[in-house]
Amino acid sequence: RKERRVRTLHHSAAFERMFFLGVQACLSLHVTSMRHAGLRHKMVAGDSALIIQNKGGGHGEIGYHLALQLVMDRGFSVTILHEGPNKGKPPHNSYSDLEAAGVNVIWCDDLADADVCIGALNGATFSAVIDNWSKSPEAIRPYAELAKEWEVNNYAFISSAGMYTPPKGDFSAISEDCDVKSSGQRQAEVFIAELGLPFTCFRPQYIYGPKQGKSYLGYFFDRATRDRSIPVPNDGSQMVTMTHAADNAAMVAAAVDNPAAVGEVFNCATSSLISYRELALLCAEAAGNTVSIASYDPKAFELPKGFFPFRDAPFFVSAEKAQKLLGFEPKNFIKDDIKWYYQNNYKAAGGLSKEVDFAFDDVVLGK
């Protein structure tokens, strides 16, 4: 069988390129031997996955959908080693769905205390590990080394697309070979490659979903429901990807026990784009209001980080690689989902009655 070259993670620094030449050679031999053996990647009863899950934030909902998909669609036995405690907030308030599906959820107060958390597994081993928690090489080390002892088929690491540093003025879709900054998550990617694990890295962007704890859309709803103009940086034509967490999870699930995914990095996002202006108008329509869009120059004001939920400049990734290698196709689109998102997420969570500070809006609007 024709040997498939495993591409290593890209970085702009020449030193890292040279460093990875050795890693690339080792991984190529490792992956090829597994593929030629073939047996370890067969889908058989008893395949098991450990999901190392953070307590919430943007990635919080991915683990919920991933566990259900691996159990119900792939026949896996799934255990979640979960950062805690469980405070009953989304998506944790829906974990009865996981229990009903037979998912074993083990709550650990602090996943950084790896000895205690690993001990809670009571000696269990797994054929695949999905790390949806680590943000540094120090954090990922004990779990990655344990996975190597288990000789897992795949170690999937959910990283971040926030590490990309595209050339100034280049506003095209970002592919996986774009330069990156040396963030903690980037260094974690480097570590699992150096360790020789059959890794796959995923770099999500902006996420939404029915069980979401963190919302990028609240900014728009807060203003649309209070008859406020919606400030948008520049002219609002900047494009962005809003990806349903179930689609993020589906891409990750497609990589588990998949030889085509070993040694690869994937942008974990939808292929559907939407502009800031379109998104603002969609949110207003879902809320039943008509609003005005107020453009502002972000360089003209000193605004707090996160005032606007997205970057001032266009920042969106390409999912073409996942489409080709994993057969990934998104099933959910924000344009179709915005109405239920408003009703079931924003409104149901008390968005209409919460206190919102519009002081910086008044600054950019000149009030």
mmCIF file of C-alpha atoms in Angstrom:
data_model
loop_
_atom_site.group_PDB
_atom_site.id
_atom_site.type_symbol
_atom_site.label_atom_id
_atom_site.label_comp_id
_atom_site.label_asym_id
_atom_site.label_seq_id
_atom_site.Cartn_x
_atom_site.Cartn_y
_atom_site.Cartn_z
ATOM 1 C CA ARG A 1 0.000 0.000 0.000
ATOM 2 C CA LYS A 2 1.297 3.392 -0.876
ATOM 3 C CA GLU A 3 2.782 4.989 2.197
ATOM 4 C CA ARG A 4 1.002 8.146 3.234
ATOM 5 C CA ARG A 5 3.139 11.020 4.423
ATOM 6 C CA VAL A 6 2.119 12.515 7.747
ATOM 7 C CA ARG A 7 2.333 16.263 7.653
ATOM 8 C CA THR A 8 3.506 17.948 10.774
ATOM 9 C CA LEU A 9 2.169 21.056 12.398
ATOM 10 C CA HIS A 10 3.210 24.275 10.700
ATOM 11 C CA HIS A 11 5.024 27.137 12.372
ATOM 12 C CA SER A 12 6.715 30.156 10.959
ATOM 13 C CA ALA A 13 9.950 29.744 12.910
ATOM 14 C CA ALA A 14 12.684 27.899 11.028
ATOM 15 C CA PHE A 15 13.827 26.140 14.190
ATOM 16 C CA GLU A 16 10.482 24.443 14.674
ATOM 17 C CA ARG A 17 10.427 23.308 11.064
ATOM 18 C CA MET A 18 13.796 21.621 11.516
ATOM 19 C CA PHE A 19 12.716 20.167 14.851
ATOM 20 C CA PHE A 20 9.701 18.528 13.305
ATOM 21 C CA LEU A 21 11.627 16.841 10.506
ATOM 22 C CA GLY A 22 12.678 14.205 13.014
ATOM 23 C CA VAL A 23 9.188 13.960 14.466
ATOM 24 C CA GLN A 24 7.765 13.654 10.960
ATOM 25 C CA ALA A 25 9.996 10.725 10.117
ATOM 26 C CA CYS A 26 9.101 8.911 13.345
ATOM 27 C CA LEU A 27 5.392 9.513 12.937
ATOM 28 C CA SER A 28 5.458 8.396 9.301
ATOM 29 C CA LEU A 29 6.893 5.022 10.294
ATOM 30 C CA HIS A 30 4.501 4.756 13.254
ATOM 31 C CA VAL A 31 1.370 5.586 11.268
ATOM 32 C CA THR A 32 2.318 3.421 8.278
ATOM 33 C CA SER A 33 2.909 0.394 10.477
ATOM 34 C CA MET A 34 -0.519 0.830 12.067
ATOM 35 C CA ARG A 35 -2.196 1.120 8.688
ATOM 36 C CA HIS A 36 -0.467 -1.913 7.284
ATOM 37 C CA ALA A 37 -1.454 -3.888 10.357
ATOM 38 C CA GLY A 38 -4.984 -2.623 9.900
ATOM 39 C CA LEU A 39 -6.433 -4.534 12.806
ATOM 40 C CA ARG A 40 -6.212 -1.840 15.427
ATOM 41 C CA HIS A 41 -8.378 0.509 13.403
ATOM 42 C CA LYS A 42 -11.193 -1.901 12.740
ATOM 43 C CA MET A 43 -14.473 -0.817 14.280
ATOM 44 C CA VAL A 44 -15.257 -3.647 16.682
ATOM 45 C CA ALA A 45 -17.433 -4.020 19.728
ATOM 46 C CA GLY A 46 -15.612 -2.859 22.814
ATOM 47 C CA ASP A 47 -13.965 0.199 21.291
ATOM 48 C CA SER A 48 -13.780 2.791 24.016
ATOM 49 C CA ALA A 49 -13.100 6.490 24.265
ATOM 50 C CA LEU A 50 -12.062 8.756 27.107
ATOM 51 C CA ILE A 51 -13.140 12.387 26.762
ATOM 52 C CA ILE A 52 -11.177 14.789 28.955
ATOM 53 C CA GLN A 53 -13.694 17.585 29.273
ATOM 54 C CA ASN A 54 -13.416 21.173 30.472
ATOM 55 C CA LYS A 55 -16.044 22.712 32.714
ATOM 56 C CA GLY A 56 -17.580 25.029 30.147
ATOM 57 C CA GLY A 57 -16.780 28.009 27.952
ATOM 58 C CA GLY A 58 -16.768 27.902 24.182
ATOM 59 C CA HIS A 59 -15.767 24.250 23.985
ATOM 60 C CA GLY A 60 -18.042 23.064 26.750
ATOM 61 C CA GLU A 61 -20.843 21.794 24.545
ATOM 62 C CA ILE A 62 -18.604 19.839 22.162
ATOM 63 C CA GLY A 63 -18.033 17.050 24.681
ATOM 64 C CA TYR A 64 -21.767 16.600 25.247
ATOM 65 C CA HIS A 65 -22.509 16.033 21.544
ATOM 66 C CA LEU A 66 -19.334 14.028 20.969
ATOM 67 C CA ALA A 67 -20.144 11.553 23.718
ATOM 68 C CA LEU A 68 -23.644 10.964 22.349
ATOM 69 C CA GLN A 69 -22.398 10.582 18.774
ATOM 70 C CA LEU A 70 -19.676 8.110 19.699
ATOM 71 C CA VAL A 71 -22.117 5.991 21.693
ATOM 72 C CA MET A 72 -25.165 6.157 19.465
ATOM 73 C CA ASP A 73 -23.599 6.359 16.002
ATOM 74 C CA ARG A 74 -20.320 4.509 16.495
ATOM 75 C CA GLY A 75 -21.069 1.987 19.235
ATOM 76 C CA PHE A 76 -18.287 3.188 21.516
ATOM 77 C CA SER A 77 -18.152 2.849 25.255
ATOM 78 C CA VAL A 78 -17.526 6.402 26.471
ATOM 79 C CA THR A 79 -16.209 7.795 29.728
ATOM 80 C CA ILE A 80 -15.943 11.535 30.407
ATOM 81 C CA LEU A 81 -13.298 12.671 32.849
ATOM 82 C CA HIS A 82 -14.878 16.001 33.671
ATOM 83 C CA GLU A 83 -13.529 19.147 35.250
ATOM 84 C CA GLY A 84 -15.895 20.211 37.981
ATOM 85 C CA PRO A 85 -17.753 20.733 40.062
ATOM 86 C CA ASN A 86 -21.101 20.246 38.377
ATOM 87 C CA LYS A 87 -23.034 23.458 39.025
ATOM 88 C CA GLY A 88 -26.031 22.467 36.927
ATOM 89 C CA LYS A 89 -25.398 25.048 34.216
ATOM 90 C CA PRO A 90 -25.485 24.382 30.433
ATOM 91 C CA PRO A 91 -24.557 21.920 29.129
ATOM 92 C CA HIS A 92 -24.269 20.064 32.441
ATOM 93 C CA ASN A 93 -27.989 20.423 33.150
ATOM 94 C CA SER A 94 -28.579 18.130 30.153
ATOM 95 C CA TYR A 95 -26.225 15.368 31.256
ATOM 96 C CA SER A 96 -29.157 13.105 32.034
ATOM 97 C CA ASP A 97 -29.093 12.512 28.254
ATOM 98 C CA LEU A 98 -25.578 11.139 28.612
ATOM 99 C CA GLU A 99 -26.523 8.918 31.531
ATOM 100 C CA ALA A 100 -29.462 7.532 29.554
ATOM 101 C CA ALA A 101 -27.095 6.693 26.695
ATOM 102 C CA GLY A 102 -24.753 4.849 29.046
ATOM 103 C CA VAL A 103 -21.985 7.468 29.187
ATOM 104 C CA ASN A 104 -19.937 7.292 32.370
ATOM 105 C CA VAL A 105 -19.232 10.797 33.717
ATOM 106 C CA ILE A 106 -16.506 11.098 36.353
ATOM 107 C CA TRP A 107 -16.323 14.528 37.957
ATOM 108 C CA CYS A 108 -12.928 15.816 39.070
ATOM 109 C CA ASP A 109 -12.618 19.147 40.828
ATOM 110 C CA ASP A 110 -9.310 19.955 39.142
ATOM 111 C CA LEU A 111 -8.060 18.094 36.066
ATOM 112 C CA ALA A 112 -4.654 19.674 36.677
ATOM 113 C CA ASP A 113 -4.373 17.258 39.616
ATOM 114 C CA ALA A 114 -3.743 14.480 37.145
ATOM 115 C CA ASP A 115 -2.766 11.790 39.662
ATOM 116 C CA VAL A 116 -6.093 12.068 41.457
ATOM 117 C CA CYS A 117 -8.134 12.270 38.259
ATOM 118 C CA ILE A 118 -6.358 9.379 36.569
ATOM 119 C CA GLY A 119 -6.797 7.381 39.755
ATOM 120 C CA ALA A 120 -10.550 7.942 39.470
ATOM 121 C CA LEU A 121 -10.492 5.813 36.298
ATOM 122 C CA ASN A 122 -9.773 2.774 38.511
ATOM 123 C CA GLY A 123 -7.357 1.229 36.038
ATOM 124 C CA ALA A 124 -9.636 1.485 32.994
ATOM 125 C CA THR A 125 -7.957 1.746 29.581
ATOM 126 C CA PHE A 126 -9.247 3.191 26.323
ATOM 127 C CA SER A 127 -8.609 2.823 22.602
ATOM 128 C CA ALA A 128 -8.998 6.552 21.939
ATOM 129 C CA VAL A 129 -8.626 9.759 23.913
ATOM 130 C CA ILE A 130 -10.231 13.101 23.073
ATOM 131 C CA ASP A 131 -8.731 15.987 25.012
ATOM 132 C CA ASN A 132 -11.145 18.900 25.228
ATOM 133 C CA TRP A 133 -9.472 20.473 28.242
ATOM 134 C CA SER A 134 -5.716 20.994 27.981
ATOM 135 C CA LYS A 135 -4.354 24.440 27.128
ATOM 136 C CA SER A 136 -0.646 23.909 27.727
ATOM 137 C CA PRO A 137 2.053 21.250 27.375
ATOM 138 C CA GLU A 138 2.179 20.914 31.167
ATOM 139 C CA ALA A 139 -1.547 20.192 31.320
ATOM 140 C CA ILE A 140 -1.591 17.694 28.480
ATOM 141 C CA ARG A 141 1.557 15.782 29.475
ATOM 142 C CA PRO A 142 0.186 13.292 32.056
ATOM 143 C CA TYR A 143 -2.855 12.402 29.958
ATOM 144 C CA ALA A 144 -0.860 12.121 26.736
ATOM 145 C CA GLU A 145 1.763 9.929 28.375
ATOM 146 C CA LEU A 146 -0.965 7.706 29.797
ATOM 147 C CA ALA A 147 -2.555 7.429 26.343
ATOM 148 C CA LYS A 148 0.802 6.362 24.944
ATOM 149 C CA GLU A 149 0.977 3.601 27.549
ATOM 150 C CA TRP A 150 -2.453 2.473 26.411
ATOM 151 C CA GLU A 151 -1.248 2.441 22.772
ATOM 152 C CA VAL A 152 -4.340 4.347 21.696
ATOM 153 C CA ASN A 153 -5.431 4.434 18.078
ATOM 154 C CA ASN A 154 -5.915 8.172 18.237
ATOM 155 C CA TYR A 155 -5.312 11.116 20.563
ATOM 156 C CA ALA A 156 -7.585 13.905 19.402
ATOM 157 C CA PHE A 157 -6.752 17.305 20.847
ATOM 158 C CA ILE A 158 -9.286 20.118 20.591
ATOM 159 C CA SER A 159 -7.095 23.185 20.319
ATOM 160 C CA SER A 160 -8.023 26.640 19.002
ATOM 161 C CA ALA A 161 -8.026 28.611 15.755
ATOM 162 C CA GLY A 162 -7.209 31.693 17.784
ATOM 163 C CA MET A 163 -3.514 30.904 17.338
ATOM 164 C CA TYR A 164 -3.517 31.821 13.628
ATOM 165 C CA THR A 165 -1.572 34.904 12.579
ATOM 166 C CA PRO A 166 -2.446 35.517 8.914
ATOM 167 C CA PRO A 167 -0.385 38.076 6.963
ATOM 168 C CA LYS A 168 -1.475 41.653 7.491
ATOM 169 C CA GLY A 169 -4.114 42.574 4.946
ATOM 170 C CA ASP A 170 -4.856 38.957 3.988
ATOM 171 C CA PHE A 171 -8.532 38.421 4.728
ATOM 172 C CA SER A 172 -9.025 35.180 2.812
ATOM 173 C CA ALA A 173 -10.071 31.865 4.383
ATOM 174 C CA ILE A 174 -7.387 30.594 6.745
ATOM 175 C CA SER A 175 -6.026 27.135 6.025
ATOM 176 C CA GLU A 176 -4.193 24.868 8.432
ATOM 177 C CA ASP A 177 -0.744 25.827 7.115
ATOM 178 C CA CYS A 178 -1.134 29.468 8.144
ATOM 179 C CA ASP A 179 1.476 30.821 10.556
ATOM 180 C CA VAL A 180 0.590 30.497 14.230
ATOM 181 C CA LYS A 181 1.669 32.136 17.455
ATOM 182 C CA SER A 182 3.258 30.117 20.229
ATOM 183 C CA SER A 183 0.238 29.898 22.511
ATOM 184 C CA GLY A 184 -0.175 27.305 25.237
ATOM 185 C CA GLN A 185 -2.443 25.262 23.016
ATOM 186 C CA ARG A 186 0.063 25.460 20.187
ATOM 187 C CA GLN A 187 2.769 24.182 22.499
ATOM 188 C CA ALA A 188 0.468 21.340 23.535
ATOM 189 C CA GLU A 189 0.077 20.422 19.855
ATOM 190 C CA VAL A 190 3.850 20.347 19.541
ATOM 191 C CA PHE A 191 4.201 18.163 22.627
ATOM 192 C CA ILE A 192 1.865 15.368 21.498
ATOM 193 C CA ALA A 193 3.570 15.294 18.096
ATOM 194 C CA GLU A 194 6.983 15.049 19.748
ATOM 195 C CA LEU A 195 5.695 12.278 22.019
ATOM 196 C CA GLY A 196 4.915 10.171 18.953
ATOM 197 C CA LEU A 197 1.205 9.752 19.631
ATOM 198 C CA PRO A 198 -1.141 9.069 16.696
ATOM 199 C CA PHE A 199 -2.497 12.579 17.148
ATOM 200 C CA THR A 200 -5.133 14.670 15.441
ATOM 201 C CA CYS A 201 -5.552 18.343 16.293
ATOM 202 C CA PHE A 202 -8.719 20.371 15.838
ATOM 203 C CA ARG A 203 -8.864 24.157 15.814
ATOM 204 C CA PRO A 204 -12.432 25.412 16.419
ATOM 205 C CA GLN A 205 -13.559 28.974 15.927
ATOM 206 C CA TYR A 206 -16.863 30.468 17.066
ATOM 207 C CA ILE A 207 -19.356 27.947 18.414
ATOM 208 C CA TYR A 208 -23.078 27.966 19.148
ATOM 209 C CA GLY A 209 -25.555 25.279 20.141
ATOM 210 C CA PRO A 210 -28.657 24.338 22.128
ATOM 211 C CA LYS A 211 -26.670 23.508 25.280
ATOM 212 C CA GLN A 212 -24.302 26.441 25.156
ATOM 213 C CA GLY A 213 -22.934 28.109 28.251
ATOM 214 C CA LYS A 214 -21.015 30.877 26.468
ATOM 215 C CA SER A 215 -22.773 32.940 23.814
ATOM 216 C CA TYR A 216 -21.278 35.006 21.017
ATOM 217 C CA LEU A 217 -24.757 36.104 19.993
ATOM 218 C CA GLY A 218 -25.815 37.697 23.261
ATOM 219 C CA TYR A 219 -24.174 40.958 22.161
ATOM 220 C CA PHE A 220 -26.614 41.278 19.268
ATOM 221 C CA PHE A 221 -29.696 40.125 21.178
ATOM 222 C CA ASP A 222 -28.956 42.449 24.109
ATOM 223 C CA ARG A 223 -29.266 45.446 21.808
ATOM 224 C CA ALA A 224 -31.961 44.178 19.460
ATOM 225 C CA THR A 225 -34.339 43.457 22.356
ATOM 226 C CA ARG A 226 -33.811 46.865 23.936
ATOM 227 C CA ASP A 227 -34.342 48.976 20.812
ATOM 228 C CA ARG A 228 -30.678 49.879 20.662
ATOM 229 C CA SER A 229 -28.566 50.373 17.576
ATOM 230 C CA ILE A 230 -26.070 47.544 17.175
ATOM 231 C CA PRO A 231 -22.476 48.832 16.928
ATOM 232 C CA VAL A 232 -20.438 46.860 14.393
ATOM 233 C CA PRO A 233 -16.758 47.549 13.651
ATOM 234 C CA ASN A 234 -15.965 49.061 10.253
ATOM 235 C CA ASP A 235 -18.627 48.393 7.614
ATOM 236 C CA GLY A 236 -19.827 45.030 8.947
ATOM 237 C CA SER A 237 -18.968 43.100 5.797
ATOM 238 C CA GLN A 238 -16.377 41.020 7.654
ATOM 239 C CA MET A 239 -17.097 37.314 7.315
ATOM 240 C CA VAL A 240 -17.151 34.805 10.146
ATOM 241 C CA THR A 241 -17.991 31.139 10.728
ATOM 242 C CA MET A 242 -20.578 30.260 13.362
ATOM 243 C CA THR A 243 -20.422 26.498 13.881
ATOM 244 C CA HIS A 244 -22.960 24.347 15.679
ATOM 245 C CA ALA A 245 -21.283 22.340 18.462
ATOM 246 C CA ALA A 246 -22.834 19.146 17.088
ATOM 247 C CA ASP A 247 -20.978 19.756 13.813
ATOM 248 C CA ASN A 248 -17.734 20.355 15.711
ATOM 249 C CA ALA A 249 -18.320 17.065 17.488
ATOM 250 C CA ALA A 250 -19.147 15.257 14.238
ATOM 251 C CA MET A 251 -15.817 16.271 12.746
ATOM 252 C CA VAL A 252 -13.956 15.021 15.800
ATOM 253 C CA ALA A 253 -15.939 11.777 15.820
ATOM 254 C CA ALA A 254 -15.085 11.217 12.152
ATOM 255 C CA ALA A 255 -11.394 11.256 13.078
ATOM 256 C CA VAL A 256 -11.586 8.710 15.896
ATOM 257 C CA ASP A 257 -10.175 5.371 14.717
ATOM 258 C CA ASN A 258 -9.679 6.881 11.260
ATOM 259 C CA PRO A 259 -6.170 6.367 9.800
ATOM 260 C CA ALA A 260 -6.694 9.325 7.451
ATOM 261 C CA ALA A 261 -6.821 11.638 10.462
ATOM 262 C CA VAL A 262 -3.582 10.562 12.126
ATOM 263 C CA GLY A 263 -0.896 13.239 12.140
ATOM 264 C CA GLU A 264 -3.240 15.890 10.792
ATOM 265 C CA VAL A 265 -4.535 19.285 11.895
ATOM 266 C CA PHE A 266 -8.071 20.322 10.976
ATOM 267 C CA ASN A 267 -9.903 23.593 11.154
ATOM 268 C CA CYS A 268 -12.995 22.586 13.107
ATOM 269 C CA ALA A 269 -15.663 24.808 11.636
ATOM 270 C CA THR A 270 -18.560 25.022 9.242
ATOM 271 C CA SER A 271 -18.055 25.808 5.573
ATOM 272 C CA SER A 272 -20.875 28.376 5.727
ATOM 273 C CA LEU A 273 -19.945 32.041 6.110
ATOM 274 C CA ILE A 274 -21.951 35.006 7.377
ATOM 275 C CA SER A 275 -21.069 38.682 7.721
ATOM 276 C CA TYR A 276 -21.282 40.652 10.968
ATOM 277 C CA ARG A 277 -24.004 42.822 9.476
ATOM 278 C CA GLU A 278 -26.042 39.815 8.337
ATOM 279 C CA LEU A 279 -25.677 38.214 11.751
ATOM 280 C CA ALA A 280 -26.850 41.377 13.524
ATOM 281 C CA LEU A 281 -29.932 41.620 11.302
ATOM 282 C CA LEU A 282 -30.724 37.922 11.763
ATOM 283 C CA CYS A 283 -30.605 38.317 15.537
ATOM 284 C CA ALA A 284 -32.893 41.343 15.372
ATOM 285 C CA GLU A 285 -35.340 39.485 13.134
ATOM 286 C CA ALA A 286 -35.373 36.508 15.510
ATOM 287 C CA ALA A 287 -36.161 38.897 18.349
ATOM 288 C CA GLY A 288 -39.014 40.411 16.327
ATOM 289 C CA ASN A 289 -37.431 43.865 16.105
ATOM 290 C CA THR A 290 -36.094 46.156 13.428
ATOM 291 C CA VAL A 291 -32.787 47.744 14.347
ATOM 292 C CA SER A 292 -30.160 49.985 12.827
ATOM 293 C CA ILE A 293 -26.552 48.924 12.375
ATOM 294 C CA ALA A 294 -24.078 51.545 13.592
ATOM 295 C CA SER A 295 -20.626 51.282 12.050
ATOM 296 C CA TYR A 296 -17.670 52.496 14.090
ATOM 297 C CA ASP A 297 -13.918 52.731 13.671
ATOM 298 C CA PRO A 298 -12.408 50.415 16.310
ATOM 299 C CA LYS A 299 -9.079 52.224 16.106
ATOM 300 C CA ALA A 300 -10.669 55.479 17.162
ATOM 301 C CA PHE A 301 -11.686 54.223 20.628
ATOM 302 C CA GLU A 302 -10.125 52.488 23.595
ATOM 303 C CA LEU A 303 -12.603 49.679 24.082
ATOM 304 C CA PRO A 304 -12.290 46.782 26.538
ATOM 305 C CA LYS A 305 -11.307 43.416 25.167
ATOM 306 C CA GLY A 306 -14.402 41.493 24.155
ATOM 307 C CA PHE A 307 -16.615 44.551 23.707
ATOM 308 C CA PHE A 308 -17.491 43.162 20.284
ATOM 309 C CA PRO A 309 -17.629 39.342 20.290
ATOM 310 C CA PHE A 310 -15.524 38.875 17.154
ATOM 311 C CA ARG A 311 -12.351 40.354 15.739
ATOM 312 C CA ASP A 312 -12.468 43.736 14.075
ATOM 313 C CA ALA A 313 -11.020 42.337 10.835
ATOM 314 C CA PRO A 314 -12.343 39.351 8.864
ATOM 315 C CA PHE A 315 -11.235 36.125 10.536
ATOM 316 C CA PHE A 316 -12.576 32.834 9.260
ATOM 317 C CA VAL A 317 -11.119 29.427 8.522
ATOM 318 C CA SER A 318 -11.429 26.957 5.679
ATOM 319 C CA ALA A 319 -12.934 23.519 6.380
ATOM 320 C CA GLU A 320 -11.898 22.162 2.980
ATOM 321 C CA LYS A 321 -9.284 19.797 4.397
ATOM 322 C CA ALA A 322 -11.791 18.098 6.719
ATOM 323 C CA GLN A 323 -14.234 17.805 3.849
ATOM 324 C CA LYS A 324 -11.646 16.005 1.721
ATOM 325 C CA LEU A 325 -10.007 13.749 4.303
ATOM 326 C CA LEU A 326 -12.870 13.089 6.718
ATOM 327 C CA GLY A 327 -15.903 13.536 4.486
ATOM 328 C CA PHE A 328 -17.125 16.278 6.807
ATOM 329 C CA GLU A 329 -20.233 18.223 5.877
ATOM 330 C CA PRO A 330 -22.028 20.519 8.331
ATOM 331 C CA LYS A 331 -25.658 19.717 9.071
ATOM 332 C CA ASN A 332 -26.538 22.908 10.912
ATOM 333 C CA PHE A 333 -26.536 26.547 9.823
ATOM 334 C CA ILE A 334 -26.920 29.659 11.925
ATOM 335 C CA LYS A 335 -29.349 31.199 9.434
ATOM 336 C CA ASP A 336 -31.722 28.288 10.054
ATOM 337 C CA ASP A 337 -31.100 28.053 13.791
ATOM 338 C CA ILE A 338 -31.228 31.662 14.889
ATOM 339 C CA LYS A 339 -34.918 31.639 15.887
ATOM 340 C CA TRP A 340 -34.699 28.642 18.206
ATOM 341 C CA TYR A 341 -31.412 29.952 19.553
ATOM 342 C CA TYR A 342 -33.118 33.194 20.560
ATOM 343 C CA GLN A 343 -36.067 31.425 22.173
ATOM 344 C CA ASN A 344 -34.318 28.468 23.818
ATOM 345 C CA ASN A 345 -30.961 29.977 24.708
ATOM 346 C CA TYR A 346 -31.116 33.728 25.045
ATOM 347 C CA LYS A 347 -34.699 34.249 26.168
ATOM 348 C CA ALA A 348 -34.954 31.057 28.231
ATOM 349 C CA ALA A 349 -31.750 31.989 30.075
ATOM 350 C CA GLY A 350 -33.240 35.305 31.198
ATOM 351 C CA GLY A 351 -31.610 37.468 28.561
ATOM 352 C CA LEU A 352 -34.559 39.832 28.404
ATOM 353 C CA SER A 353 -34.399 40.732 32.088
ATOM 354 C CA LYS A 354 -30.672 40.878 32.732
ATOM 355 C CA GLU A 355 -28.871 44.141 33.357
ATOM 356 C CA VAL A 356 -26.725 45.286 30.425
ATOM 357 C CA ASP A 357 -24.190 48.109 30.556
ATOM 358 C CA PHE A 358 -24.238 50.126 27.326
ATOM 359 C CA ALA A 359 -21.719 52.754 28.421
ATOM 360 C CA PHE A 360 -19.219 51.874 25.702
ATOM 361 C CA ASP A 361 -21.992 51.728 23.116
ATOM 362 C CA ASP A 362 -22.748 55.337 23.941
ATOM 363 C CA VAL A 363 -19.074 56.177 23.481
ATOM 364 C CA VAL A 364 -18.814 54.713 19.980
ATOM 365 C CA LEU A 365 -22.256 56.045 19.048
ATOM 366 C CA GLY A 366 -21.263 59.545 20.149
ATOM 367 C CA LYS A 367 -24.002 59.892 22.750
#
